[in-house]
Amino acid sequence: GSHIWHPKRSKKMLDCHHFPHCIIRNLIQSDSFTENLQRELLDLNFHEKSNDLYKFNQRDDLYMCMLSVWLFLSLVCVFRAGLFGRFRFWLGEVLGVELKPTVDISCSKYQYTDVLLCHDDELEGRRVAFILYFVPPWESSDGGSLDLFSADVKKCVAVVQSTDGCLSVCLSRFHGPSLERPPRHTEPPFPRSPHLLKDVSVLLLEWLNPLHLDVDYQSQVQQELEDMSVSTGGERDPERVMMAVNVYDVCKYFCVCPLCRCYEVTSLESFPQCVSACWELLLSEAFLLLLSNFTGLRLHYLSPSDEDKEEEKDQEDEQEREATGSSGYKPSANKNTKGPSTPVCVGELRPWAHGDYTLLHDGDASRAEYALDLLLPLSCPDWQTEFGGFTSYIANEEDEELLMVYPEVNSLALVYRDKETLKFVKHIIHRSSTLPIGDSCRRAVYDFSFVYYE
């Protein structure tokens, strides 16, 4: 296999920022070998892979394919022999590391809107990653670049934006002695606050659909929420808020930690009056009491707690025993003697656009709590599901999605999650940015996102 490697004309680019890496151009000497190798790879059966981190097609078991009779003498097998033979020995000598003969090789296809976002892998003995690209004529504007950065760099990973080309990559990893893992990046929790001590009863009556203030309807929603998450019509007149977030040049700041999230958040100080009123409503005593009636959760100090219900039942039992003259009554021994905690919440007004996302993170499961999520999308009448931007809920350490909440105008989504449920917002693809500038979407989805804790 030595005849396939380009001995002299290769142009190398070396860099050590943020860690050692290099680019070897024209690695394979024979153009016909390269074309036939690409054709063989693309003829394999690929499987679509999609989650919070990536979306592309991959053939994982490329080594097993090479063991089959059809590929035993194929160009893929020749390429693998050269890669994990002489090339591995040469690479080990250059790095001063004894690389193991472990075969770790896969092939992936990235097409329009496919993406692999920033991630922090467990190396598990992997010392060198090797990527061989097969692409048609390609420009930097087509996306698909591999971006290397440290945890504090504020930038996103490029996605494939070419509508015609297909980026094919052959990914190999060379294994050696494991290195000690550096400390994980940890973020401080978002600050939480209690409800606003402000009378917004007028706003409640003015903005909300009167149906939602009906006690019977609230009981119905609570029953449905026990079985599944619900979406209800949010406001009576949401156009005012939509107009405000679209027309006003609200001040934004980036909320970026590439390993966890990348999106913008609007500054509270820049809210137009109408948006501020909606914000105050979602933080108000009256609205939290309404949410308590919807959900049965103790989100307001006036809403009954489990201890209150237990004490009320004990009193009813005691009155019944006194009436019948029975004895031997013992009050519940499981009462919580601690005082009730103050319900708190955290909220954001987020404009979602192309390239924005949130990711599941290793620390999410350890910090997970019982919580009620509230999502109120705005300005998304023509938003398409394929654009992304929906909130996905999954069980911890499980791949199957439990629930997906899509942006829907004037629809208030309530999701109660336990400690084993995690969530992320799906990466918003490039196609969303191709909407006409005059479109009512304005290429973005705004939403109020609140999390309430008992």
XYZ file of C-alpha atoms in Angstrom:
454
model
C 0.000 0.000 0.000
C 2.994 2.379 0.044
C 2.315 3.474 -3.551
C -0.840 5.346 -2.522
C 0.908 7.805 -0.215
C 2.167 11.095 -1.605
C 5.874 11.336 -0.673
C 6.996 14.825 -1.650
C 4.242 17.181 -2.805
C 2.262 17.178 0.455
C 1.860 20.607 2.013
C 1.720 20.537 5.810
C 0.181 23.107 8.116
C 1.199 22.783 11.769
C -0.282 24.581 14.783
C -0.374 24.049 18.536
C -3.290 26.346 19.403
C -5.326 25.162 21.285
C -3.595 21.789 21.086
C -1.229 20.220 18.531
C -2.786 19.571 15.145
C -1.771 19.582 11.515
C -3.191 19.381 8.004
C -1.468 17.205 5.378
C -2.733 18.146 1.946
C -2.654 15.762 -1.045
C -2.060 12.820 1.265
C -2.958 10.183 -1.330
C -0.796 10.228 -4.443
C -3.215 8.687 -6.917
C -6.293 10.717 -7.902
C -7.953 7.627 -9.360
C -7.386 5.735 -6.083
C -8.994 8.605 -4.171
C -12.027 8.702 -6.493
C -12.534 4.936 -6.376
C -12.072 4.858 -2.595
C -14.724 7.548 -2.201
C -17.072 5.635 -4.500
C -16.642 2.460 -2.438
C -17.311 4.309 0.813
C -20.443 6.014 -0.486
C -21.808 2.664 -1.705
C -21.949 1.416 1.895
C -25.193 1.448 3.861
C -25.314 4.517 6.114
C -27.574 5.078 9.109
C -29.001 8.422 10.155
C -27.869 9.630 13.579
C -29.573 12.537 15.313
C -29.696 13.863 18.869
C -28.891 17.100 20.703
C -25.253 16.976 19.587
C -25.324 15.958 15.929
C -27.273 15.154 12.778
C -25.616 13.196 9.966
C -25.352 9.737 8.375
C -22.694 7.297 9.524
C -21.340 3.812 8.970
C -19.914 2.824 12.363
C -18.722 -0.725 11.737
C -16.364 0.054 8.859
C -13.790 -2.383 10.217
C -16.380 -5.193 10.240
C -17.251 -4.298 6.645
C -13.613 -4.767 5.706
C -13.727 -8.300 7.100
C -16.442 -9.289 4.640
C -15.562 -11.233 1.475
C -16.676 -8.362 -0.796
C -14.371 -5.818 0.818
C -11.478 -8.102 1.732
C -9.443 -6.992 -1.289
C -11.153 -3.616 -1.737
C -9.530 -0.192 -1.749
C -11.010 0.431 1.696
C -8.993 -2.505 2.999
C -5.852 -1.258 1.226
C -6.342 2.194 2.703
C -6.878 0.761 6.188
C -3.706 -1.366 5.904
C -1.629 1.680 5.032
C -3.251 3.832 7.703
C -2.845 1.428 10.601
C 0.466 0.017 9.316
C 3.357 2.189 8.169
C 1.512 5.448 8.773
C 0.791 4.473 12.415
C 4.456 3.625 13.060
C 5.601 6.890 11.485
C 3.053 8.883 13.503
C 4.123 7.191 16.738
C 7.757 8.073 16.070
C 6.878 11.709 15.376
C 4.815 12.004 18.581
C 7.068 9.882 20.737
C 4.088 7.697 21.679
C 3.648 3.980 21.200
C 0.368 3.734 19.305
C -1.574 0.496 19.637
C -2.805 -1.488 16.596
C -6.418 -0.969 17.713
C -8.643 -0.368 14.681
C -11.086 2.494 15.238
C -12.462 3.764 11.933
C -15.809 5.064 10.650
C -17.210 6.926 7.654
C -19.747 9.780 7.813
C -21.745 11.825 5.309
C -22.657 15.432 6.052
C -25.287 16.956 3.791
C -27.157 20.252 3.809
C -28.072 21.304 7.400
C -26.157 18.392 8.989
C -24.095 19.358 12.008
C -21.745 18.105 14.707
C -21.693 20.533 17.637
C -19.014 21.160 20.211
C -18.438 18.243 22.549
C -16.057 17.086 25.245
C -15.220 13.441 24.610
C -13.902 10.912 27.064
C -10.672 9.947 25.298
C -10.422 6.398 26.757
C -6.977 5.821 25.299
C -7.515 7.700 22.052
C -4.437 9.827 21.392
C -4.739 10.989 17.764
C -7.784 11.687 15.595
C -7.338 11.408 11.845
C -9.909 12.839 9.419
C -9.752 12.324 5.668
C -12.146 14.517 3.660
C -13.808 13.617 0.338
C -15.545 16.701 -1.051
C -16.571 18.279 -4.338
C -15.303 21.818 -5.052
C -15.838 23.475 -1.666
C -15.810 27.011 -0.281
C -15.501 28.140 3.339
C -19.028 29.584 3.040
C -20.327 26.034 2.469
C -19.594 25.288 6.131
C -18.511 21.926 7.461
C -15.276 23.200 8.972
C -13.697 21.576 12.010
C -13.285 24.264 14.674
C -10.918 23.687 17.587
C -11.257 25.868 20.654
C -10.890 25.935 24.406
C -13.816 26.017 26.800
C -13.815 29.802 27.168
C -13.837 30.734 23.473
C -17.129 32.338 22.430
C -17.891 30.824 19.042
C -20.026 28.127 17.471
C -19.208 25.108 15.343
C -19.841 25.508 11.615
C -22.501 23.404 9.904
C -22.837 22.276 6.301
C -24.567 25.083 4.400
C -24.003 23.900 0.847
C -27.308 22.870 -0.721
C -25.607 20.847 -3.462
C -22.472 19.226 -2.111
C -21.999 16.252 0.198
C -19.135 16.315 2.668
C -17.821 12.788 3.264
C -15.260 12.097 5.956
C -13.358 9.003 7.022
C -12.591 9.263 10.732
C -9.899 7.143 12.378
C -8.506 7.213 15.898
C -5.138 5.950 17.016
C -4.979 4.556 20.541
C -2.167 4.744 23.051
C -1.558 5.184 26.785
C -4.397 7.146 28.396
C -3.814 10.690 29.593
C -5.133 12.194 32.804
C -8.388 14.017 32.222
C -8.380 17.762 33.015
C -11.064 19.071 35.395
C -14.502 19.470 33.861
C -15.815 22.930 33.194
C -18.597 23.746 35.669
C -20.984 26.665 35.488
C -22.596 28.473 38.395
C -26.375 27.949 38.591
C -28.662 30.630 37.207
C -29.847 32.986 39.955
C -33.413 32.327 41.112
C -35.899 34.778 42.519
C -39.274 34.643 44.287
C -42.417 36.072 42.689
C -42.845 39.800 42.182
C -44.671 41.610 44.952
C -46.766 43.621 42.548
C -50.484 43.679 41.853
C -51.017 42.572 38.247
C -54.619 41.443 38.591
C -55.595 43.943 35.890
C -53.069 42.402 33.497
C -54.310 38.931 34.366
C -57.856 39.851 33.415
C -56.792 41.875 30.394
C -54.315 39.441 28.851
C -55.469 35.930 29.653
C -58.276 34.050 28.021
C -61.230 34.176 30.485
C -61.617 30.417 30.083
C -58.312 29.880 31.909
C -59.610 31.722 34.971
C -62.523 29.338 35.341
C -62.030 26.975 38.311
C -63.553 23.986 36.516
C -61.237 24.496 33.549
C -58.240 24.729 35.875
C -59.199 21.407 37.457
C -59.467 19.868 34.010
C -55.984 21.105 33.052
C -54.578 19.741 36.315
C -56.068 16.323 35.576
C -54.624 16.333 32.065
C -51.234 17.452 33.316
C -51.087 14.420 35.598
C -51.299 12.266 32.484
C -49.257 14.337 30.038
C -47.840 17.795 29.485
C -50.323 20.299 28.143
C -50.400 23.344 25.940
C -53.088 25.957 26.439
C -53.921 29.125 24.581
C -51.637 31.664 26.197
C -52.864 35.206 25.813
C -55.969 36.889 24.517
C -54.010 39.382 22.422
C -50.432 38.174 21.822
C -49.870 40.419 18.795
C -48.835 43.295 21.050
C -45.852 41.370 22.412
C -44.948 39.999 18.978
C -44.907 43.502 17.555
C -42.813 44.744 20.438
C -40.082 42.098 20.152
C -39.979 42.423 16.345
C -40.082 46.201 15.938
C -38.055 47.372 18.912
C -34.283 47.058 18.760
C -33.996 45.249 22.078
C -30.542 44.933 23.603
C -29.189 41.378 23.513
C -26.232 39.587 25.024
C -24.778 36.214 24.131
C -25.344 33.260 26.421
C -22.550 31.036 25.175
C -20.740 28.070 26.613
C -20.172 25.947 23.482
C -20.261 22.710 25.467
C -23.715 23.572 26.843
C -25.509 26.247 24.834
C -25.279 29.000 22.252
C -28.041 31.600 21.935
C -28.857 35.212 22.673
C -30.769 36.550 25.659
C -32.509 39.919 25.725
C -31.568 42.351 28.456
C -34.332 43.184 30.944
C -33.411 46.850 30.885
C -34.162 47.079 27.161
C -37.644 45.543 27.266
C -40.392 47.645 25.656
C -43.260 48.403 28.029
C -45.506 45.727 26.568
C -42.800 43.042 26.885
C -42.012 44.142 30.446
C -45.677 43.800 31.337
C -45.731 40.229 30.041
C -42.543 39.475 31.976
C -44.042 40.833 35.187
C -47.192 38.838 34.617
C -45.247 35.558 34.370
C -43.449 36.428 37.638
C -46.461 37.695 39.525
C -48.231 36.286 42.578
C -51.499 36.032 40.674
C -49.974 34.053 37.814
C -48.083 31.677 40.140
C -51.306 31.022 42.004
C -52.952 30.291 38.650
C -50.120 27.869 37.801
C -50.626 26.204 41.186
C -54.287 25.653 40.299
C -53.298 24.316 36.880
C -50.693 21.887 38.193
C -51.418 21.134 41.853
C -47.865 22.249 42.683
C -47.126 24.596 45.565
C -45.821 27.545 43.548
C -47.468 30.142 45.793
C -47.639 30.394 49.565
C -51.460 30.434 49.411
C -51.607 27.163 47.497
C -52.038 24.109 49.758
C -49.008 21.901 50.335
C -49.008 18.116 50.805
C -48.622 18.685 54.543
C -51.665 20.970 54.545
C -53.715 18.313 52.768
C -52.495 15.636 55.189
C -53.327 17.806 58.205
C -56.781 18.545 56.776
C -57.368 14.805 56.339
C -56.214 14.148 59.921
C -58.665 16.743 61.202
C -61.510 15.178 59.210
C -60.616 11.742 60.578
C -60.508 13.096 64.129
C -63.913 14.766 63.775
C -65.354 11.534 62.412
C -63.982 9.531 65.359
C -65.329 12.079 67.866
C -68.746 11.843 66.258
C -68.739 8.047 66.427
C -67.106 7.923 69.880
C -64.206 5.776 68.709
C -60.738 6.094 70.271
C -57.182 5.247 69.480
C -56.717 8.055 66.991
C -53.090 8.881 66.242
C -52.139 11.840 64.046
C -49.835 11.239 61.136
C -46.256 10.719 62.273
C -44.805 11.755 58.915
C -45.504 15.443 59.173
C -42.728 17.708 58.019
C -41.813 19.917 60.941
C -39.734 22.216 58.767
C -41.280 25.448 57.577
C -42.430 25.654 53.972
C -39.809 26.680 51.420
C -40.329 29.759 49.280
C -41.198 28.950 45.650
C -38.653 30.452 43.252
C -38.204 30.727 39.501
C -35.793 31.777 36.781
C -36.746 33.205 33.396
C -35.395 34.434 30.063
C -36.663 36.050 26.877
C -34.744 34.300 24.109
C -34.563 35.055 20.369
C -33.757 31.785 18.573
C -32.092 31.965 15.156
C -29.817 29.948 12.878
C -26.951 28.306 14.763
C -28.544 28.497 18.212
C -28.872 25.420 20.418
C -28.589 23.950 23.887
C -26.967 20.615 24.691
C -27.282 17.939 27.304
C -24.283 18.059 29.610
C -22.746 15.521 31.957
C -23.444 17.794 34.917
C -27.149 18.196 34.084
C -28.171 14.873 35.623
C -26.398 15.535 38.926
C -28.066 18.953 39.236
C -31.521 17.890 38.012
C -34.493 18.875 40.191
C -38.251 18.603 40.163
C -39.385 21.635 38.201
C -42.177 23.079 36.071
C -41.092 24.420 32.671
C -43.119 27.162 31.021
C -42.601 28.011 27.363
C -44.473 30.840 25.644
C -43.321 31.171 21.993
C -43.814 34.433 20.119
C -43.386 35.528 16.520
C -43.365 32.092 14.897
C -46.519 31.791 12.735
C -44.694 30.119 9.833
C -41.943 28.318 11.697
C -41.392 24.829 10.305
C -40.597 21.741 12.375
C -37.561 20.905 10.260
C -35.958 24.234 11.250
C -35.258 22.905 14.754
C -35.699 25.152 17.782
C -38.049 22.713 19.509
C -37.505 21.619 23.115
C -36.861 17.899 23.490
C -37.225 15.963 26.745
C -35.439 12.645 27.296
C -34.909 10.271 30.193
C -31.451 10.301 31.746
C -29.087 7.855 29.988
C -31.762 7.023 27.420
C -31.805 7.886 23.693
C -35.570 7.823 23.160
C -37.342 11.167 23.327
C -40.162 11.411 25.833
C -41.674 14.642 24.534
C -41.031 17.380 21.979
C -42.495 20.872 22.417
C -42.671 22.784 19.141
C -42.939 26.584 18.873
C -46.613 27.478 18.406
C -48.002 30.995 18.467
C -50.079 31.924 21.525
C -49.650 28.490 23.067
C -48.437 28.202 26.638
C -46.629 24.888 27.196
C -46.313 23.458 30.722
C -43.989 20.517 31.346
C -43.407 19.074 34.811
C -40.193 17.040 34.952
C -38.584 14.899 37.613
C -34.924 14.394 38.490
C -34.481 11.775 35.764
C -35.701 13.981 32.915
C -33.360 16.206 30.906
C -34.073 18.691 28.122
C -32.382 20.479 25.232
C -33.313 22.853 22.387
C -32.567 21.352 18.978
C -29.989 23.164 16.846
C -31.623 25.601 14.398
C -30.530 24.807 10.864
C -29.391 27.101 8.075
C -32.642 26.727 6.132
C -34.403 28.927 8.715
C -32.204 31.874 7.694
C -33.361 31.662 4.072
C -36.789 33.094 4.914
C -37.469 36.458 3.232
C -36.465 39.427 5.372
C -40.006 40.759 5.222
C -41.416 37.505 6.566
C -43.292 37.763 9.843
C -40.895 35.246 11.381
C -37.980 37.630 10.792
C -35.860 34.483 10.738
C -36.158 34.026 14.487
C -38.425 32.587 17.152
C -38.799 34.498 20.403
C -39.937 32.748 23.524
C -40.424 33.382 27.217
C -38.779 30.520 29.073
C -39.434 30.146 32.808
C -38.628 27.375 35.265
C -40.609 27.276 38.519
C -39.503 25.413 41.644
C -41.720 24.549 44.613
